[in-house]
């Protein structure tokens, strides 16, 4: 049944690309008649995100039974996220240098102005973490604020103990209900994915892609290398899980991320894939995945690094080593501040360009293929979150085993 779903999703993707290519002369038809199925699917998944994240995070904290364990999972996940993101952007920059991503690109004669919303500063992002009104945070779907509130709330339940038991049951029941609904929605995934991919292919046929093909190829290559070598070896060495099994298990989530371009939107699916197909503990997924969908964006970091180099090369600007290191630093931070929604990475690219003194107009160049780049990077972003969940699960499992062994030793010694 699980395999069937992956297969059906794959078929839907292939069929979507083919139908999209056929509809290139008539993208309006794809927009009005096929896209609505995709939008419907997307809305269905979005419907679950806020209650799922709140309920499963609160339940996850309660399930840990001890706040120190939350700290231990939190630090491991955060260190993994930061290290892999730093590596990802470095890899992107190296490949962009070696393959000369911007070489041979002729700036189109048309105007180079594009309206991009201003990027918030890093300090504003950090200050905004604490919700002044949790209900507003939930209503607006502000993920970072919801995470902070849910962690506090769950910790509060642990501290209060018995009198708060009913509240704990309410949230664990809500989380179960949301998982069930996610399962139902996933049955629609092949139709939804078909509806999402057709209009993208119809509107971005070869004519749009060709001039910027090199940029897309370098971003895709860096992402593929990151997946195969970095995640592949970390999964094998630290997660003790075969990459083959891992990718088979998470394929539905990768496909949803690819077509929706939203890490946050993919969250219910990634939680389900990790728990049901990979056997990752709920207390790990419920914390590591929402956090990852909000702050861990390896694909976005690669995109920002490669795009910055592309813009510099197209405008004939030579970047010295310190400037390239600056890109690594700012792209790592900017990707952390990027929201898990479509197009957010392009807004945060401004931050990277600004801090390196590169022309902001360059964004207009990469904007032409933004959707395609967003699909690639979101797929990588979500894969990184799930790799982290599998690895932290193994570490935590080992901790539990250690504690158990120690406990058994003490018992034996006492006897
Ligand atoms: N769309 C990406 C995501 O949801 C964020 C980005 O635009 O880079 O992960």
Short mmCIF file of C-alpha atoms and ligand atoms in Angstrom, two decimals:
data_model
loop_
_atom_site.label_atom_id
_atom_site.label_comp_id
_atom_site.label_asym_id
_atom_site.label_seq_id
_atom_site.Cartn_x
_atom_site.Cartn_y
_atom_site.Cartn_z
CA UNK A 1 0.00 0.00 0.00
CA UNK A 2 2.82 2.40 0.97
CA UNK A 3 4.83 1.39 -2.07
CA UNK A 4 1.75 1.85 -4.18
CA UNK A 5 1.37 5.41 -3.04
CA UNK A 6 5.00 6.23 -3.93
CA UNK A 7 4.57 4.62 -7.30
CA UNK A 8 1.35 6.49 -7.97
CA UNK A 9 3.01 9.77 -6.99
CA UNK A 10 5.91 9.04 -9.34
CA UNK A 11 3.53 8.27 -12.18
CA UNK A 12 1.61 11.47 -11.45
CA UNK A 13 4.86 13.45 -11.64
CA UNK A 14 5.87 11.92 -14.96
CA UNK A 15 2.37 12.31 -16.42
CA UNK A 16 2.28 15.92 -15.14
CA UNK A 17 5.54 16.79 -16.89
CA UNK A 18 4.33 15.25 -20.14
CA UNK A 19 0.93 16.94 -20.08
CA UNK A 20 2.64 20.22 -19.10
CA UNK A 21 4.94 20.00 -22.14
CA UNK A 22 1.93 19.35 -24.36
CA UNK A 23 0.15 22.39 -22.93
CA UNK A 24 3.02 24.81 -23.44
CA UNK A 25 1.13 26.70 -26.11
CA UNK A 26 -1.87 27.00 -23.88
CA UNK A 27 -0.70 27.61 -20.29
CA UNK A 28 -3.98 29.41 -19.55
CA UNK A 29 -5.82 26.11 -19.95
CA UNK A 30 -3.49 24.45 -17.44
CA UNK A 31 -4.01 27.36 -15.06
CA UNK A 32 -7.78 27.34 -15.18
CA UNK A 33 -8.54 23.62 -15.50
CA UNK A 34 -5.70 21.67 -13.93
CA UNK A 35 -4.15 23.95 -11.33
CA UNK A 36 -7.31 24.02 -9.14
CA UNK A 37 -6.77 20.31 -8.29
CA UNK A 38 -3.29 21.19 -7.05
CA UNK A 39 -4.56 24.17 -5.10
CA UNK A 40 -7.24 22.02 -3.50
CA UNK A 41 -4.64 19.47 -2.39
CA UNK A 42 -2.35 22.21 -1.10
CA UNK A 43 -5.17 23.79 0.91
CA UNK A 44 -6.02 20.39 2.38
CA UNK A 45 -2.46 19.93 3.68
CA UNK A 46 -2.22 23.52 4.88
CA UNK A 47 -5.38 22.93 6.89
CA UNK A 48 -3.58 20.43 9.11
CA UNK A 49 -0.28 22.23 9.71
CA UNK A 50 -1.06 24.52 12.65
CA UNK A 51 -3.11 22.10 14.78
CA UNK A 52 -0.69 19.26 13.95
CA UNK A 53 2.45 21.18 14.90
CA UNK A 54 0.94 22.54 18.11
CA UNK A 55 -0.60 19.27 19.25
CA UNK A 56 2.28 16.99 18.30
CA UNK A 57 4.92 19.29 19.77
CA UNK A 58 3.07 19.63 23.08
CA UNK A 59 2.55 15.85 23.14
CA UNK A 60 6.18 15.29 22.13
CA UNK A 61 7.49 17.35 25.05
CA UNK A 62 5.16 15.55 27.47
CA UNK A 63 6.24 12.20 26.00
CA UNK A 64 9.89 12.95 26.76
CA UNK A 65 8.94 13.01 30.42
CA UNK A 66 12.03 15.01 31.25
CA UNK A 67 12.93 18.46 30.04
CA UNK A 68 16.64 17.58 29.89
CA UNK A 69 15.91 15.14 27.09
CA UNK A 70 14.32 17.94 25.11
CA UNK A 71 17.53 19.93 25.54
CA UNK A 72 19.57 16.96 24.38
CA UNK A 73 17.45 16.39 21.25
CA UNK A 74 17.35 20.14 20.61
CA UNK A 75 21.11 20.61 20.67
CA UNK A 76 21.79 17.60 18.52
CA UNK A 77 19.25 18.71 15.91
CA UNK A 78 20.47 22.30 15.95
CA UNK A 79 24.13 21.30 15.57
CA UNK A 80 23.24 18.96 12.70
CA UNK A 81 21.19 21.64 10.97
CA UNK A 82 23.84 24.32 11.29
CA UNK A 83 26.75 22.10 10.21
CA UNK A 84 25.00 20.66 7.15
CA UNK A 85 23.74 24.10 6.05
CA UNK A 86 27.23 25.61 6.31
CA UNK A 87 28.58 22.70 4.30
CA UNK A 88 25.80 22.99 1.71
CA UNK A 89 26.47 26.63 0.89
CA UNK A 90 30.23 26.03 0.75
CA UNK A 91 29.65 23.19 -1.70
CA UNK A 92 27.39 25.42 -3.81
CA UNK A 93 30.00 28.17 -3.91
CA UNK A 94 32.82 25.81 -4.82
CA UNK A 95 30.82 24.31 -7.70
CA UNK A 96 29.69 27.75 -8.87
CA UNK A 97 33.35 28.83 -8.99
CA UNK A 98 34.60 25.69 -10.68
CA UNK A 99 31.81 25.51 -13.27
CA UNK A 100 31.70 29.30 -13.77
CA UNK A 101 27.94 29.42 -13.32
CA UNK A 102 27.47 32.93 -14.75
CA UNK A 103 29.87 32.60 -17.68
CA UNK A 104 28.38 33.20 -21.11
CA UNK A 105 25.14 34.63 -19.79
CA UNK A 106 24.00 37.71 -21.65
CA UNK A 107 21.94 40.16 -19.62
CA UNK A 108 18.58 40.51 -21.37
CA UNK A 109 17.92 43.90 -22.91
CA UNK A 110 14.64 44.30 -20.99
CA UNK A 111 14.48 46.18 -17.73
CA UNK A 112 16.17 44.65 -14.73
CA UNK A 113 13.77 45.80 -12.11
CA UNK A 114 11.73 43.38 -10.12
CA UNK A 115 9.57 44.14 -7.16
CA UNK A 116 10.86 42.10 -4.26
CA UNK A 117 9.65 42.56 -0.72
CA UNK A 118 12.35 43.76 1.66
CA UNK A 119 14.09 41.12 3.71
CA UNK A 120 13.77 41.39 7.50
CA UNK A 121 17.03 41.80 9.42
CA UNK A 122 18.45 38.81 11.27
CA UNK A 123 17.96 40.56 14.65
CA UNK A 124 14.30 41.21 13.82
CA UNK A 125 13.86 37.52 13.04
CA UNK A 126 15.43 36.56 16.38
CA UNK A 127 13.45 39.08 18.42
CA UNK A 128 10.25 37.93 16.78
CA UNK A 129 10.67 34.41 18.13
CA UNK A 130 8.64 35.07 21.30
CA UNK A 131 4.94 35.46 20.49
CA UNK A 132 3.31 38.33 22.37
CA UNK A 133 -0.02 36.74 21.54
CA UNK A 134 0.03 32.97 20.97
CA UNK A 135 -3.46 32.97 19.46
CA UNK A 136 -2.30 35.46 16.86
CA UNK A 137 0.77 33.31 16.17
CA UNK A 138 -1.53 30.34 15.56
CA UNK A 139 -3.90 32.37 13.39
CA UNK A 140 -1.03 33.69 11.28
CA UNK A 141 0.71 30.32 11.16
CA UNK A 142 3.97 31.82 12.46
CA UNK A 143 5.90 28.58 12.80
CA UNK A 144 8.81 29.72 14.98
CA UNK A 145 6.46 31.40 17.44
CA UNK A 146 4.20 28.35 17.52
CA UNK A 147 7.21 26.14 18.27
CA UNK A 148 8.30 28.37 21.16
CA UNK A 149 4.77 28.49 22.60
CA UNK A 150 4.25 24.72 22.24
CA UNK A 151 7.58 23.96 23.93
CA UNK A 152 6.72 26.25 26.83
CA UNK A 153 3.22 24.83 27.10
CA UNK A 154 4.45 21.22 27.05
CA UNK A 155 7.09 22.03 29.66
CA UNK A 156 4.36 23.65 31.75
CA UNK A 157 2.29 20.44 31.58
CA UNK A 158 5.32 18.42 32.72
CA UNK A 159 5.92 20.80 35.61
CA UNK A 160 2.29 20.83 36.74
CA UNK A 161 1.94 17.04 36.56
CA UNK A 162 -1.30 15.34 37.57
CA UNK A 163 -3.72 18.33 37.41
CA UNK A 164 -2.66 18.95 33.78
CA UNK A 165 -3.13 15.33 32.66
CA UNK A 166 -6.47 16.06 30.95
CA UNK A 167 -4.86 18.82 28.88
CA UNK A 168 -2.09 16.40 27.85
CA UNK A 169 -4.70 13.87 26.72
CA UNK A 170 -6.56 16.54 24.78
CA UNK A 171 -3.41 17.38 22.81
CA UNK A 172 -2.36 13.78 22.23
CA UNK A 173 -5.88 13.04 20.96
CA UNK A 174 -5.74 16.07 18.67
CA UNK A 175 -2.36 14.96 17.30
CA UNK A 176 -3.76 11.48 16.55
CA UNK A 177 -6.74 12.99 14.74
CA UNK A 178 -4.45 15.16 12.63
CA UNK A 179 -2.29 12.16 11.67
CA UNK A 180 -5.42 10.31 10.62
CA UNK A 181 -6.60 13.21 8.46
CA UNK A 182 -3.11 13.47 6.90
CA UNK A 183 -3.44 9.83 5.87
CA UNK A 184 -6.73 10.53 4.12
CA UNK A 185 -5.33 13.58 2.35
CA UNK A 186 -2.33 11.59 1.13
CA UNK A 187 -4.71 9.41 -0.87
CA UNK A 188 -5.34 12.52 -2.97
CA UNK A 189 -1.61 13.21 -3.37
CA UNK A 190 -1.20 11.82 -6.92
CA UNK A 191 -4.03 14.04 -8.22
CA UNK A 192 -2.77 17.04 -6.26
CA UNK A 193 0.80 16.59 -7.45
CA UNK A 194 -0.39 16.25 -11.05
CA UNK A 195 -2.40 19.46 -10.65
CA UNK A 196 0.60 21.30 -9.24
CA UNK A 197 3.22 20.19 -11.75
CA UNK A 198 1.29 20.66 -15.04
CA UNK A 199 0.93 24.48 -14.85
CA UNK A 200 4.58 24.87 -13.80
CA UNK A 201 5.87 22.88 -16.77
CA UNK A 202 3.38 24.56 -19.14
CA UNK A 203 4.52 28.03 -18.05
CA UNK A 204 8.25 27.26 -17.77
CA UNK A 205 8.94 25.28 -20.91
CA UNK A 206 12.40 25.02 -22.48
CA UNK A 207 12.19 28.57 -23.88
CA UNK A 208 12.14 30.06 -20.38
CA UNK A 209 14.60 27.59 -18.90
CA UNK A 210 17.31 27.47 -21.54
CA UNK A 211 19.02 30.83 -20.94
CA UNK A 212 19.35 30.06 -17.26
CA UNK A 213 19.93 26.36 -17.67
CA UNK A 214 23.46 26.56 -16.28
CA UNK A 215 22.25 28.19 -13.06
CA UNK A 216 19.61 25.50 -12.63
CA UNK A 217 22.08 22.73 -13.43
CA UNK A 218 24.70 23.97 -10.94
CA UNK A 219 22.08 24.35 -8.17
CA UNK A 220 20.70 20.89 -8.96
CA UNK A 221 24.17 19.33 -9.12
CA UNK A 222 25.19 20.83 -5.77
CA UNK A 223 21.92 19.57 -4.26
CA UNK A 224 22.43 16.08 -5.67
CA UNK A 225 26.03 15.92 -4.40
CA UNK A 226 24.85 17.11 -0.98
CA UNK A 227 22.12 14.45 -0.86
CA UNK A 228 24.27 11.57 -2.02
CA UNK A 229 27.53 12.29 -0.24
CA UNK A 230 26.59 14.31 2.85
CA UNK A 231 23.22 12.83 3.81
CA UNK A 232 24.10 9.44 2.35
CA UNK A 233 27.25 9.02 4.44
CA UNK A 234 25.80 10.65 7.58
CA UNK A 235 22.78 8.37 7.41
CA UNK A 236 24.96 5.32 7.02
CA UNK A 237 27.55 6.28 9.66
CA UNK A 238 25.50 8.10 12.26
CA UNK A 239 21.94 7.06 11.54
CA UNK A 240 22.71 3.37 10.90
CA UNK A 241 20.10 3.37 8.17
CA UNK A 242 20.75 2.45 4.57
CA UNK A 243 20.31 5.47 2.26
CA UNK A 244 18.28 3.25 -0.11
CA UNK A 245 15.75 2.44 2.57
CA UNK A 246 15.71 6.06 3.70
CA UNK A 247 14.97 7.53 0.28
CA UNK A 248 12.37 4.90 -0.47
CA UNK A 249 10.62 5.75 2.79
CA UNK A 250 10.63 9.50 2.33
CA UNK A 251 9.87 9.67 -1.38
CA UNK A 252 6.24 10.85 -0.95
CA UNK A 253 7.43 13.79 1.17
CA UNK A 254 10.14 14.67 -1.37
CA UNK A 255 7.57 14.69 -4.16
CA UNK A 256 5.16 16.86 -2.19
CA UNK A 257 8.00 19.28 -1.32
CA UNK A 258 9.10 19.40 -4.96
CA UNK A 259 5.65 20.22 -6.28
CA UNK A 260 4.40 22.52 -3.49
CA UNK A 261 7.70 24.42 -2.90
CA UNK A 262 6.82 24.64 0.77
CA UNK A 263 8.64 22.93 3.64
CA UNK A 264 5.92 24.00 6.06
CA UNK A 265 3.26 22.64 3.74
CA UNK A 266 5.07 19.32 3.49
CA UNK A 267 5.37 18.94 7.25
CA UNK A 268 2.38 16.63 7.82
CA UNK A 269 3.63 14.33 5.06
CA UNK A 270 7.25 14.28 6.30
CA UNK A 271 6.07 13.47 9.83
CA UNK A 272 4.02 10.59 8.54
CA UNK A 273 6.80 9.24 6.30
CA UNK A 274 9.35 9.36 9.12
CA UNK A 275 7.10 7.72 11.66
CA UNK A 276 5.36 5.11 9.57
CA UNK A 277 7.94 4.22 6.93
CA UNK A 278 11.16 4.79 8.87
CA UNK A 279 9.98 4.02 12.39
CA UNK A 280 11.32 7.25 13.85
CA UNK A 281 10.06 7.91 17.36
CA UNK A 282 7.16 10.38 17.65
CA UNK A 283 8.95 12.39 20.32
CA UNK A 284 11.79 12.95 17.83
CA UNK A 285 9.71 13.76 14.73
CA UNK A 286 7.35 16.05 16.59
CA UNK A 287 10.23 18.28 17.60
CA UNK A 288 12.96 17.83 14.98
CA UNK A 289 10.74 18.13 11.89
CA UNK A 290 8.77 21.33 12.71
CA UNK A 291 12.04 22.93 13.81
CA UNK A 292 13.74 21.78 10.61
CA UNK A 293 10.88 22.96 8.39
CA UNK A 294 11.37 26.39 9.96
CA UNK A 295 15.12 26.84 10.29
CA UNK A 296 16.91 24.12 8.31
CA UNK A 297 17.20 25.02 4.64
CA UNK A 298 20.22 23.43 3.00
CA UNK A 299 18.66 23.78 -0.45
CA UNK A 300 17.96 27.45 0.14
CA UNK A 301 21.54 28.00 1.33
CA UNK A 302 22.89 26.35 -1.85
CA UNK A 303 20.54 28.45 -3.98
CA UNK A 304 21.61 31.67 -2.26
CA UNK A 305 25.31 30.86 -2.58
CA UNK A 306 25.09 29.79 -6.23
CA UNK A 307 22.83 32.74 -7.16
CA UNK A 308 25.13 35.26 -5.48
CA UNK A 309 28.08 33.89 -7.46
CA UNK A 310 25.99 33.82 -10.65
CA UNK A 311 25.02 37.48 -10.21
CA UNK A 312 28.62 38.48 -9.43
CA UNK A 313 29.93 36.68 -12.53
CA UNK A 314 27.23 38.06 -14.83
CA UNK A 315 27.96 41.60 -13.67
CA UNK A 316 31.70 40.97 -13.99
CA UNK A 317 32.42 41.45 -10.29
CA UNK A 318 35.39 39.54 -8.90
CA UNK A 319 34.80 38.28 -5.39
CA UNK A 320 37.83 37.72 -3.19
CA UNK A 321 38.03 34.98 -0.57
CA UNK A 322 36.78 37.15 2.30
CA UNK A 323 33.73 38.17 0.27
CA UNK A 324 33.00 34.55 -0.55
CA UNK A 325 33.32 33.66 3.13
CA UNK A 326 30.88 36.46 3.83
CA UNK A 327 28.42 34.82 1.42
CA UNK A 328 28.81 31.52 3.27
CA UNK A 329 28.09 33.21 6.59
CA UNK A 330 25.17 35.33 5.43
CA UNK A 331 23.60 32.56 3.34
CA UNK A 332 23.72 30.23 6.36
CA UNK A 333 22.01 32.86 8.53
CA UNK A 334 19.62 33.97 5.80
CA UNK A 335 18.52 30.39 5.16
CA UNK A 336 17.78 29.99 8.87
CA UNK A 337 15.58 33.09 8.69
CA UNK A 338 13.84 31.90 5.51
CA UNK A 339 10.24 30.85 6.07
CA UNK A 340 9.22 27.44 4.73
CA UNK A 341 6.88 28.91 2.13
CA UNK A 342 7.24 29.37 -1.65
CA UNK A 343 9.53 32.18 -2.73
CA UNK A 344 10.86 33.08 0.73
CA UNK A 345 14.43 32.19 -0.20
CA UNK A 346 14.49 34.76 -2.98
CA UNK A 347 13.51 37.53 -0.57
CA UNK A 348 16.30 36.49 1.81
CA UNK A 349 18.75 36.43 -1.11
CA UNK A 350 18.61 40.22 -0.90
CA UNK A 351 20.25 40.02 2.51
CA UNK A 352 23.13 38.01 1.07
CA UNK A 353 23.59 40.38 -1.89
CA UNK A 354 23.37 43.44 0.33
CA UNK A 355 25.96 42.26 2.82
CA UNK A 356 28.38 41.35 0.05
CA UNK A 357 27.82 44.57 -1.90
CA UNK A 358 26.41 42.79 -4.96
CA UNK A 359 23.81 44.54 -7.16
CA UNK A 360 20.27 43.87 -5.96
CA UNK A 361 19.01 44.14 -9.55
CA UNK A 362 20.63 40.73 -10.05
CA UNK A 363 17.57 39.23 -8.41
CA UNK A 364 15.64 40.09 -11.56
CA UNK A 365 17.88 37.68 -13.47
CA UNK A 366 17.31 34.68 -11.25
CA UNK A 367 13.62 35.53 -10.76
CA UNK A 368 12.89 34.17 -14.24
CA UNK A 369 13.40 30.61 -13.10
CA UNK A 370 12.48 31.14 -9.46
CA UNK A 371 9.77 28.49 -9.41
CA UNK A 372 12.05 25.76 -10.75
CA UNK A 373 14.85 26.70 -8.35
CA UNK A 374 12.35 26.80 -5.48
CA UNK A 375 11.16 23.27 -6.25
CA UNK A 376 14.71 21.91 -6.21
CA UNK A 377 15.73 23.69 -3.02
CA UNK A 378 12.54 22.84 -1.10
CA UNK A 379 13.00 19.17 -1.94
CA UNK A 380 16.50 19.32 -0.47
CA UNK A 381 15.35 21.34 2.56
CA UNK A 382 12.80 18.70 3.48
CA UNK A 383 15.19 15.81 2.83
CA UNK A 384 17.69 17.39 5.25
CA UNK A 385 15.04 17.64 7.97
CA UNK A 386 14.14 13.98 7.62
CA UNK A 387 17.80 12.87 7.53
CA UNK A 388 18.30 14.75 10.80
CA UNK A 389 15.23 13.07 12.32
CA UNK A 390 16.54 9.60 11.37
CA UNK A 391 19.99 10.35 12.81
CA UNK A 392 18.79 11.99 16.03
CA UNK A 393 16.42 9.05 16.47
CA UNK A 394 19.37 6.67 16.32
CA UNK A 395 21.37 8.78 18.81
CA UNK A 396 18.45 9.08 21.18
CA UNK A 397 17.73 5.38 20.83
CA UNK A 398 21.34 4.71 21.77
CA UNK A 399 20.99 7.00 24.78
CA UNK A 400 17.94 5.14 25.91
CA UNK A 401 19.78 1.85 25.41
CA UNK A 402 22.76 3.16 27.41
CA UNK A 403 20.51 4.26 30.23
CA UNK A 404 18.78 0.90 30.14
CA UNK A 405 22.11 -0.97 30.21
CA UNK A 406 23.28 1.17 33.11
CA UNK A 407 20.01 0.54 34.90
CA UNK A 408 20.38 -3.21 34.36
CA UNK A 409 23.99 -3.10 35.61
CA UNK A 410 22.92 -1.31 38.78
CA UNK A 411 20.18 -3.90 39.29
CA UNK A 412 22.64 -6.77 38.78
CA UNK A 413 25.18 -5.17 41.12
CA UNK A 414 22.48 -4.74 43.75
CA UNK A 415 21.54 -8.40 43.47
N1 LIG B 1 10.31 27.33 -0.51
C1 LIG B 1 11.36 27.00 0.41
C2 LIG B 1 10.85 26.06 1.47
O1 LIG B 1 9.68 26.06 1.76
C3 LIG B 1 11.96 28.20 1.05
C4 LIG B 1 12.65 29.01 0.02
O2 LIG B 1 11.98 29.77 -0.68
O3 LIG B 1 13.87 28.88 -0.11
O4 LIG B 1 11.61 25.31 2.05
#
